[in-house]
């Protein structure tokens, strides 16, 4: 059970929640769909996206590049929607820097053995890539204290319930609340309530 499994369990259940599809220069794995799992692009296309400021963040991971398209995120946020991204620690740090309102959630692997099993289990990567992915994963664990929340990814139902709860609770934060809308529900105005 990888990260996507948890996201796929949560996405259909939380209203107004959208997944940010990243751009990557790595090759698609069997079953991956362009535009759903990733936008698969060439190195030249990726360079062009950086050059024209179309990536909100990007990072190199095990010799390939990954980035978050800025457009989609901005459009969702403008419409008051929630966007969820699946990005590494390098990307998370850039997002934290650029978007103070972002919430970082760390999905903690159930065990090192399970993490290793998952990385090997895909049967796609070269031995070298597997070794690098594992050593990078170990380093990422040390960065957990930079995140706002941690979810142990050992049980799909539990992990999905925790992620749902975090999203819902974060939406109820006073500082994220639109008091004009709230006051309108009472048939009054935010001004009248001195909010
Ligand atoms: P994979 O190749 O296994 O799909 O992803 C490798 C790593 O890249 C994962 O840790 C994933 O979270 C990260 N990743 C995927 N998309 C992005 C992105 O847009 N930006 C960053 N910084 N990392 C990403």
PDB file of C-alpha atoms and ligand atoms in Angstrom:
ATOM      1  CA  UNK A   1       0.000   0.000   0.000  1.00  0.00           C
ATOM      2  CA  UNK A   2       1.712   3.157  -1.193  1.00  0.00           C
ATOM      3  CA  UNK A   3       0.969   6.823  -0.805  1.00  0.00           C
ATOM      4  CA  UNK A   4      -1.383   6.898  -3.755  1.00  0.00           C
ATOM      5  CA  UNK A   5      -3.579   4.256  -2.178  1.00  0.00           C
ATOM      6  CA  UNK A   6      -4.294   6.560   0.749  1.00  0.00           C
ATOM      7  CA  UNK A   7      -4.924   9.550  -1.514  1.00  0.00           C
ATOM      8  CA  UNK A   8      -7.196   7.501  -3.753  1.00  0.00           C
ATOM      9  CA  UNK A   9      -9.227   6.454  -0.732  1.00  0.00           C
ATOM     10  CA  UNK A  10      -9.622  10.040   0.474  1.00  0.00           C
ATOM     11  CA  UNK A  11     -10.124  11.975  -2.772  1.00  0.00           C
ATOM     12  CA  UNK A  12     -13.622  10.725  -3.653  1.00  0.00           C
ATOM     13  CA  UNK A  13     -14.850  11.164  -0.092  1.00  0.00           C
ATOM     14  CA  UNK A  14     -13.949  14.756   0.675  1.00  0.00           C
ATOM     15  CA  UNK A  15     -15.882  17.404  -1.259  1.00  0.00           C
ATOM     16  CA  UNK A  16     -13.922  20.122  -3.055  1.00  0.00           C
ATOM     17  CA  UNK A  17     -10.647  18.242  -2.738  1.00  0.00           C
ATOM     18  CA  UNK A  18      -8.456  18.083  -5.854  1.00  0.00           C
ATOM     19  CA  UNK A  19      -5.217  16.289  -6.620  1.00  0.00           C
ATOM     20  CA  UNK A  20      -2.371  18.221  -8.177  1.00  0.00           C
ATOM     21  CA  UNK A  21      -0.927  16.109 -11.002  1.00  0.00           C
ATOM     22  CA  UNK A  22       2.837  16.671 -11.131  1.00  0.00           C
ATOM     23  CA  UNK A  23       5.084  16.958 -14.138  1.00  0.00           C
ATOM     24  CA  UNK A  24       7.986  14.511 -14.332  1.00  0.00           C
ATOM     25  CA  UNK A  25      10.852  13.595 -16.616  1.00  0.00           C
ATOM     26  CA  UNK A  26      10.804   9.947 -15.484  1.00  0.00           C
ATOM     27  CA  UNK A  27       9.309   7.295 -17.738  1.00  0.00           C
ATOM     28  CA  UNK A  28       5.762   6.085 -17.073  1.00  0.00           C
ATOM     29  CA  UNK A  29       5.436   2.792 -15.199  1.00  0.00           C
ATOM     30  CA  UNK A  30       3.054   0.209 -16.628  1.00  0.00           C
ATOM     31  CA  UNK A  31      -0.511   1.291 -15.934  1.00  0.00           C
ATOM     32  CA  UNK A  32       0.356   4.932 -15.331  1.00  0.00           C
ATOM     33  CA  UNK A  33      -1.690   7.381 -17.357  1.00  0.00           C
ATOM     34  CA  UNK A  34      -0.473  10.729 -18.713  1.00  0.00           C
ATOM     35  CA  UNK A  35      -2.540  13.497 -17.113  1.00  0.00           C
ATOM     36  CA  UNK A  36      -3.821  11.288 -14.293  1.00  0.00           C
ATOM     37  CA  UNK A  37      -0.692   9.995 -12.532  1.00  0.00           C
ATOM     38  CA  UNK A  38       1.772  12.505 -13.968  1.00  0.00           C
ATOM     39  CA  UNK A  39       2.307  14.696 -16.979  1.00  0.00           C
ATOM     40  CA  UNK A  40       5.286  12.891 -18.533  1.00  0.00           C
ATOM     41  CA  UNK A  41       7.530  15.408 -20.245  1.00  0.00           C
ATOM     42  CA  UNK A  42      10.965  15.589 -21.847  1.00  0.00           C
ATOM     43  CA  UNK A  43      13.928  17.328 -20.217  1.00  0.00           C
ATOM     44  CA  UNK A  44      13.516  20.186 -22.703  1.00  0.00           C
ATOM     45  CA  UNK A  45       9.854  20.637 -21.815  1.00  0.00           C
ATOM     46  CA  UNK A  46      10.712  20.611 -18.105  1.00  0.00           C
ATOM     47  CA  UNK A  47      13.458  23.221 -18.661  1.00  0.00           C
ATOM     48  CA  UNK A  48      10.946  25.381 -20.501  1.00  0.00           C
ATOM     49  CA  UNK A  49       8.445  25.136 -17.631  1.00  0.00           C
ATOM     50  CA  UNK A  50      11.110  26.265 -15.158  1.00  0.00           C
ATOM     51  CA  UNK A  51      12.226  29.066 -17.462  1.00  0.00           C
ATOM     52  CA  UNK A  52       8.708  30.420 -17.899  1.00  0.00           C
ATOM     53  CA  UNK A  53       7.875  30.222 -14.170  1.00  0.00           C
ATOM     54  CA  UNK A  54       5.184  27.587 -14.632  1.00  0.00           C
ATOM     55  CA  UNK A  55       6.315  25.411 -11.719  1.00  0.00           C
ATOM     56  CA  UNK A  56       5.396  26.329  -8.165  1.00  0.00           C
ATOM     57  CA  UNK A  57       8.184  24.064  -6.934  1.00  0.00           C
ATOM     58  CA  UNK A  58      10.372  21.376  -8.410  1.00  0.00           C
ATOM     59  CA  UNK A  59      13.053  18.943  -7.302  1.00  0.00           C
ATOM     60  CA  UNK A  60      15.397  16.289  -8.579  1.00  0.00           C
ATOM     61  CA  UNK A  61      14.763  12.853  -7.181  1.00  0.00           C
ATOM     62  CA  UNK A  62      16.969   9.855  -8.051  1.00  0.00           C
ATOM     63  CA  UNK A  63      18.160  11.458 -11.275  1.00  0.00           C
ATOM     64  CA  UNK A  64      14.716  12.558 -12.524  1.00  0.00           C
ATOM     65  CA  UNK A  65      12.895  15.838 -12.091  1.00  0.00           C
ATOM     66  CA  UNK A  66       9.423  16.372 -10.640  1.00  0.00           C
ATOM     67  CA  UNK A  67       7.441  19.591 -10.360  1.00  0.00           C
ATOM     68  CA  UNK A  68       4.075  21.073  -9.425  1.00  0.00           C
ATOM     69  CA  UNK A  69       2.312  23.122 -12.131  1.00  0.00           C
ATOM     70  CA  UNK A  70       1.511  26.552 -10.718  1.00  0.00           C
ATOM     71  CA  UNK A  71      -1.621  27.187 -12.838  1.00  0.00           C
ATOM     72  CA  UNK A  72      -3.738  24.386 -11.473  1.00  0.00           C
ATOM     73  CA  UNK A  73      -2.934  25.136  -7.835  1.00  0.00           C
ATOM     74  CA  UNK A  74      -3.703  28.838  -8.238  1.00  0.00           C
ATOM     75  CA  UNK A  75      -6.968  28.166 -10.044  1.00  0.00           C
ATOM     76  CA  UNK A  76      -8.155  25.752  -7.337  1.00  0.00           C
ATOM     77  CA  UNK A  77      -7.224  28.076  -4.498  1.00  0.00           C
ATOM     78  CA  UNK A  78      -8.915  31.033  -6.207  1.00  0.00           C
ATOM     79  CA  UNK A  79     -12.098  28.960  -6.334  1.00  0.00           C
ATOM     80  CA  UNK A  80     -11.834  28.149  -2.627  1.00  0.00           C
ATOM     81  CA  UNK A  81     -11.012  24.481  -3.245  1.00  0.00           C
ATOM     82  CA  UNK A  82      -8.490  22.344  -1.390  1.00  0.00           C
ATOM     83  CA  UNK A  83      -5.540  20.959  -3.341  1.00  0.00           C
ATOM     84  CA  UNK A  84      -3.517  17.963  -2.259  1.00  0.00           C
ATOM     85  CA  UNK A  85      -0.024  17.279  -3.598  1.00  0.00           C
ATOM     86  CA  UNK A  86       2.163  14.193  -3.267  1.00  0.00           C
ATOM     87  CA  UNK A  87       5.675  15.648  -3.194  1.00  0.00           C
ATOM     88  CA  UNK A  88       9.026  14.945  -1.589  1.00  0.00           C
ATOM     89  CA  UNK A  89      10.742  16.847   1.235  1.00  0.00           C
ATOM     90  CA  UNK A  90      12.593  19.196  -1.129  1.00  0.00           C
ATOM     91  CA  UNK A  91       9.266  20.250  -2.653  1.00  0.00           C
ATOM     92  CA  UNK A  92       7.567  20.432   0.750  1.00  0.00           C
ATOM     93  CA  UNK A  93      10.230  22.884   1.937  1.00  0.00           C
ATOM     94  CA  UNK A  94       9.679  25.128  -1.079  1.00  0.00           C
ATOM     95  CA  UNK A  95       5.913  25.052  -0.588  1.00  0.00           C
ATOM     96  CA  UNK A  96       6.274  25.861   3.104  1.00  0.00           C
ATOM     97  CA  UNK A  97       8.399  28.864   2.145  1.00  0.00           C
ATOM     98  CA  UNK A  98       6.060  30.115  -0.599  1.00  0.00           C
ATOM     99  CA  UNK A  99       2.636  29.286   0.812  1.00  0.00           C
ATOM    100  CA  UNK A 100       2.432  29.928   4.503  1.00  0.00           C
ATOM    101  CA  UNK A 101      -1.071  28.459   4.676  1.00  0.00           C
ATOM    102  CA  UNK A 102       0.032  25.050   3.356  1.00  0.00           C
ATOM    103  CA  UNK A 103      -0.265  22.058   5.692  1.00  0.00           C
ATOM    104  CA  UNK A 104       2.409  19.360   5.471  1.00  0.00           C
ATOM    105  CA  UNK A 105       1.434  15.785   6.237  1.00  0.00           C
ATOM    106  CA  UNK A 106       4.079  13.055   6.443  1.00  0.00           C
ATOM    107  CA  UNK A 107       3.016   9.540   5.515  1.00  0.00           C
ATOM    108  CA  UNK A 108       5.279   7.381   7.645  1.00  0.00           C
ATOM    109  CA  UNK A 109       6.042   3.898   6.285  1.00  0.00           C
ATOM    110  CA  UNK A 110       4.938   1.025   8.552  1.00  0.00           C
ATOM    111  CA  UNK A 111       8.523  -0.331   8.744  1.00  0.00           C
ATOM    112  CA  UNK A 112      11.847  -0.211   6.912  1.00  0.00           C
ATOM    113  CA  UNK A 113      11.199  -3.765   5.663  1.00  0.00           C
ATOM    114  CA  UNK A 114       7.840  -2.764   4.238  1.00  0.00           C
ATOM    115  CA  UNK A 115       9.318   0.360   2.639  1.00  0.00           C
ATOM    116  CA  UNK A 116      12.046  -1.729   1.038  1.00  0.00           C
ATOM    117  CA  UNK A 117       9.503  -4.319  -0.091  1.00  0.00           C
ATOM    118  CA  UNK A 118       7.426  -1.611  -1.787  1.00  0.00           C
ATOM    119  CA  UNK A 119      10.360  -0.050  -3.550  1.00  0.00           C
ATOM    120  CA  UNK A 120      11.604  -3.463  -4.754  1.00  0.00           C
ATOM    121  CA  UNK A 121       8.081  -4.696  -5.459  1.00  0.00           C
ATOM    122  CA  UNK A 122       7.443  -2.358  -8.347  1.00  0.00           C
ATOM    123  CA  UNK A 123      10.014  -4.339 -10.310  1.00  0.00           C
ATOM    124  CA  UNK A 124      10.588  -1.359 -12.562  1.00  0.00           C
ATOM    125  CA  UNK A 125      13.605   0.440 -11.244  1.00  0.00           C
ATOM    126  CA  UNK A 126      17.237  -0.532 -11.763  1.00  0.00           C
ATOM    127  CA  UNK A 127      19.203  -1.834  -8.766  1.00  0.00           C
ATOM    128  CA  UNK A 128      20.986   1.499  -8.567  1.00  0.00           C
ATOM    129  CA  UNK A 129      17.714   3.449  -8.537  1.00  0.00           C
ATOM    130  CA  UNK A 130      16.309   1.126  -5.849  1.00  0.00           C
ATOM    131  CA  UNK A 131      19.361   1.674  -3.629  1.00  0.00           C
ATOM    132  CA  UNK A 132      19.148   5.440  -4.107  1.00  0.00           C
ATOM    133  CA  UNK A 133      15.404   5.528  -3.458  1.00  0.00           C
ATOM    134  CA  UNK A 134      15.884   3.575  -0.224  1.00  0.00           C
ATOM    135  CA  UNK A 135      18.686   5.750   1.069  1.00  0.00           C
ATOM    136  CA  UNK A 136      16.715   8.879   0.184  1.00  0.00           C
ATOM    137  CA  UNK A 137      13.647   7.481   1.973  1.00  0.00           C
ATOM    138  CA  UNK A 138      15.765   6.981   5.117  1.00  0.00           C
ATOM    139  CA  UNK A 139      16.919  10.617   4.964  1.00  0.00           C
ATOM    140  CA  UNK A 140      13.355  11.831   4.484  1.00  0.00           C
ATOM    141  CA  UNK A 141      12.325  10.156   7.741  1.00  0.00           C
ATOM    142  CA  UNK A 142      14.681  12.463   9.623  1.00  0.00           C
ATOM    143  CA  UNK A 143      12.781  15.477   8.298  1.00  0.00           C
ATOM    144  CA  UNK A 144       9.468  14.437   9.874  1.00  0.00           C
ATOM    145  CA  UNK A 145       9.681  17.154  12.543  1.00  0.00           C
ATOM    146  CA  UNK A 146       9.378  19.799   9.802  1.00  0.00           C
ATOM    147  CA  UNK A 147       5.844  18.596   9.045  1.00  0.00           C
ATOM    148  CA  UNK A 148       2.567  19.551  10.715  1.00  0.00           C
ATOM    149  CA  UNK A 149       1.116  16.048  10.927  1.00  0.00           C
ATOM    150  CA  UNK A 150       2.336  12.470  10.685  1.00  0.00           C
ATOM    151  CA  UNK A 151       0.210   9.478   9.691  1.00  0.00           C
ATOM    152  CA  UNK A 152       1.526   5.932  10.088  1.00  0.00           C
ATOM    153  CA  UNK A 153       0.697   4.197   6.857  1.00  0.00           C
ATOM    154  CA  UNK A 154       0.143   0.677   8.229  1.00  0.00           C
ATOM    155  CA  UNK A 155      -3.592   0.326   7.755  1.00  0.00           C
ATOM    156  CA  UNK A 156      -5.386   1.868   4.778  1.00  0.00           C
ATOM    157  CA  UNK A 157      -8.690   2.530   6.552  1.00  0.00           C
ATOM    158  CA  UNK A 158      -7.000   4.165   9.523  1.00  0.00           C
ATOM    159  CA  UNK A 159      -4.555   6.208   7.430  1.00  0.00           C
ATOM    160  CA  UNK A 160      -7.373   7.447   5.155  1.00  0.00           C
ATOM    161  CA  UNK A 161      -9.571   8.339   8.160  1.00  0.00           C
ATOM    162  CA  UNK A 162      -6.713  10.322   9.687  1.00  0.00           C
ATOM    163  CA  UNK A 163      -5.997  12.226   6.485  1.00  0.00           C
ATOM    164  CA  UNK A 164      -9.700  13.032   6.065  1.00  0.00           C
ATOM    165  CA  UNK A 165      -9.857  14.267   9.653  1.00  0.00           C
ATOM    166  CA  UNK A 166      -6.839  16.537   9.138  1.00  0.00           C
ATOM    167  CA  UNK A 167      -8.317  18.113   6.006  1.00  0.00           C
ATOM    168  CA  UNK A 168     -11.698  18.653   7.620  1.00  0.00           C
ATOM    169  CA  UNK A 169     -10.232  20.088  10.823  1.00  0.00           C
ATOM    170  CA  UNK A 170      -7.930  22.417   8.900  1.00  0.00           C
ATOM    171  CA  UNK A 171     -10.892  23.752   6.939  1.00  0.00           C
ATOM    172  CA  UNK A 172     -12.597  24.702  10.194  1.00  0.00           C
ATOM    173  CA  UNK A 173      -9.703  26.824  11.423  1.00  0.00           C
ATOM    174  CA  UNK A 174     -10.843  30.301  12.356  1.00  0.00           C
ATOM    175  CA  UNK A 175      -8.079  31.886  10.313  1.00  0.00           C
ATOM    176  CA  UNK A 176      -9.309  30.090   7.180  1.00  0.00           C
ATOM    177  CA  UNK A 177     -12.915  31.038   7.715  1.00  0.00           C
ATOM    178  CA  UNK A 178     -14.791  33.421   5.452  1.00  0.00           C
ATOM    179  CA  UNK A 179     -16.811  35.427   7.977  1.00  0.00           C
ATOM    180  CA  UNK A 180     -18.812  37.189   5.286  1.00  0.00           C
ATOM    181  CA  UNK A 181     -20.277  33.822   4.304  1.00  0.00           C
ATOM    182  CA  UNK A 182     -20.795  32.799   7.904  1.00  0.00           C
ATOM    183  CA  UNK A 183     -22.561  36.047   8.797  1.00  0.00           C
ATOM    184  CA  UNK A 184     -24.691  35.823   5.645  1.00  0.00           C
ATOM    185  CA  UNK A 185     -26.039  32.486   6.909  1.00  0.00           C
ATOM    186  CA  UNK A 186     -27.362  34.348   9.956  1.00  0.00           C
ATOM    187  CA  UNK A 187     -28.854  37.002   7.727  1.00  0.00           C
ATOM    188  CA  UNK A 188     -26.447  39.614   9.040  1.00  0.00           C
ATOM    189  CA  UNK A 189     -23.120  41.018   7.916  1.00  0.00           C
ATOM    190  CA  UNK A 190     -19.572  40.510   9.150  1.00  0.00           C
ATOM    191  CA  UNK A 191     -19.365  44.267   9.744  1.00  0.00           C
ATOM    192  CA  UNK A 192     -22.399  44.240  11.965  1.00  0.00           C
ATOM    193  CA  UNK A 193     -20.841  41.451  13.984  1.00  0.00           C
ATOM    194  CA  UNK A 194     -17.544  43.359  14.069  1.00  0.00           C
ATOM    195  CA  UNK A 195     -15.661  40.417  12.618  1.00  0.00           C
TER     196      UNK A 195
HETATM  197  P1  LIG B   1       7.714   8.287  -8.027  1.00  0.00           P
HETATM  198  O1  LIG B   1       8.783   8.299  -9.090  1.00  0.00           O
HETATM  199  O2  LIG B   1       7.838   7.088  -7.123  1.00  0.00           O
HETATM  200  O3  LIG B   1       6.339   8.470  -8.600  1.00  0.00           O
HETATM  201  O4  LIG B   1       7.957   9.571  -7.102  1.00  0.00           O
HETATM  202  C1  LIG B   1       9.194   9.762  -6.507  1.00  0.00           C
HETATM  203  C2  LIG B   1       9.113  10.865  -5.477  1.00  0.00           C
HETATM  204  O5  LIG B   1       8.851  12.105  -6.121  1.00  0.00           O
HETATM  205  C3  LIG B   1       8.021  10.671  -4.436  1.00  0.00           C
HETATM  206  O6  LIG B   1       8.594  10.927  -3.161  1.00  0.00           O
HETATM  207  C4  LIG B   1       7.015  11.744  -4.778  1.00  0.00           C
HETATM  208  O7  LIG B   1       6.359  12.212  -3.619  1.00  0.00           O
HETATM  209  C5  LIG B   1       7.906  12.813  -5.369  1.00  0.00           C
HETATM  210  N1  LIG B   1       7.173  13.735  -6.236  1.00  0.00           N
HETATM  211  C6  LIG B   1       6.171  13.464  -7.091  1.00  0.00           C
HETATM  212  N2  LIG B   1       5.740  14.583  -7.696  1.00  0.00           N
HETATM  213  C7  LIG B   1       6.490  15.601  -7.202  1.00  0.00           C
HETATM  214  C8  LIG B   1       6.510  17.019  -7.431  1.00  0.00           C
HETATM  215  O8  LIG B   1       5.747  17.588  -8.191  1.00  0.00           O
HETATM  216  N3  LIG B   1       7.428  17.724  -6.739  1.00  0.00           N
HETATM  217  C9  LIG B   1       8.300  17.143  -5.866  1.00  0.00           C
HETATM  218  N4  LIG B   1       9.147  17.937  -5.218  1.00  0.00           N
HETATM  219  N5  LIG B   1       8.314  15.825  -5.626  1.00  0.00           N
HETATM  220  C10 LIG B   1       7.414  15.065  -6.284  1.00  0.00           C
END
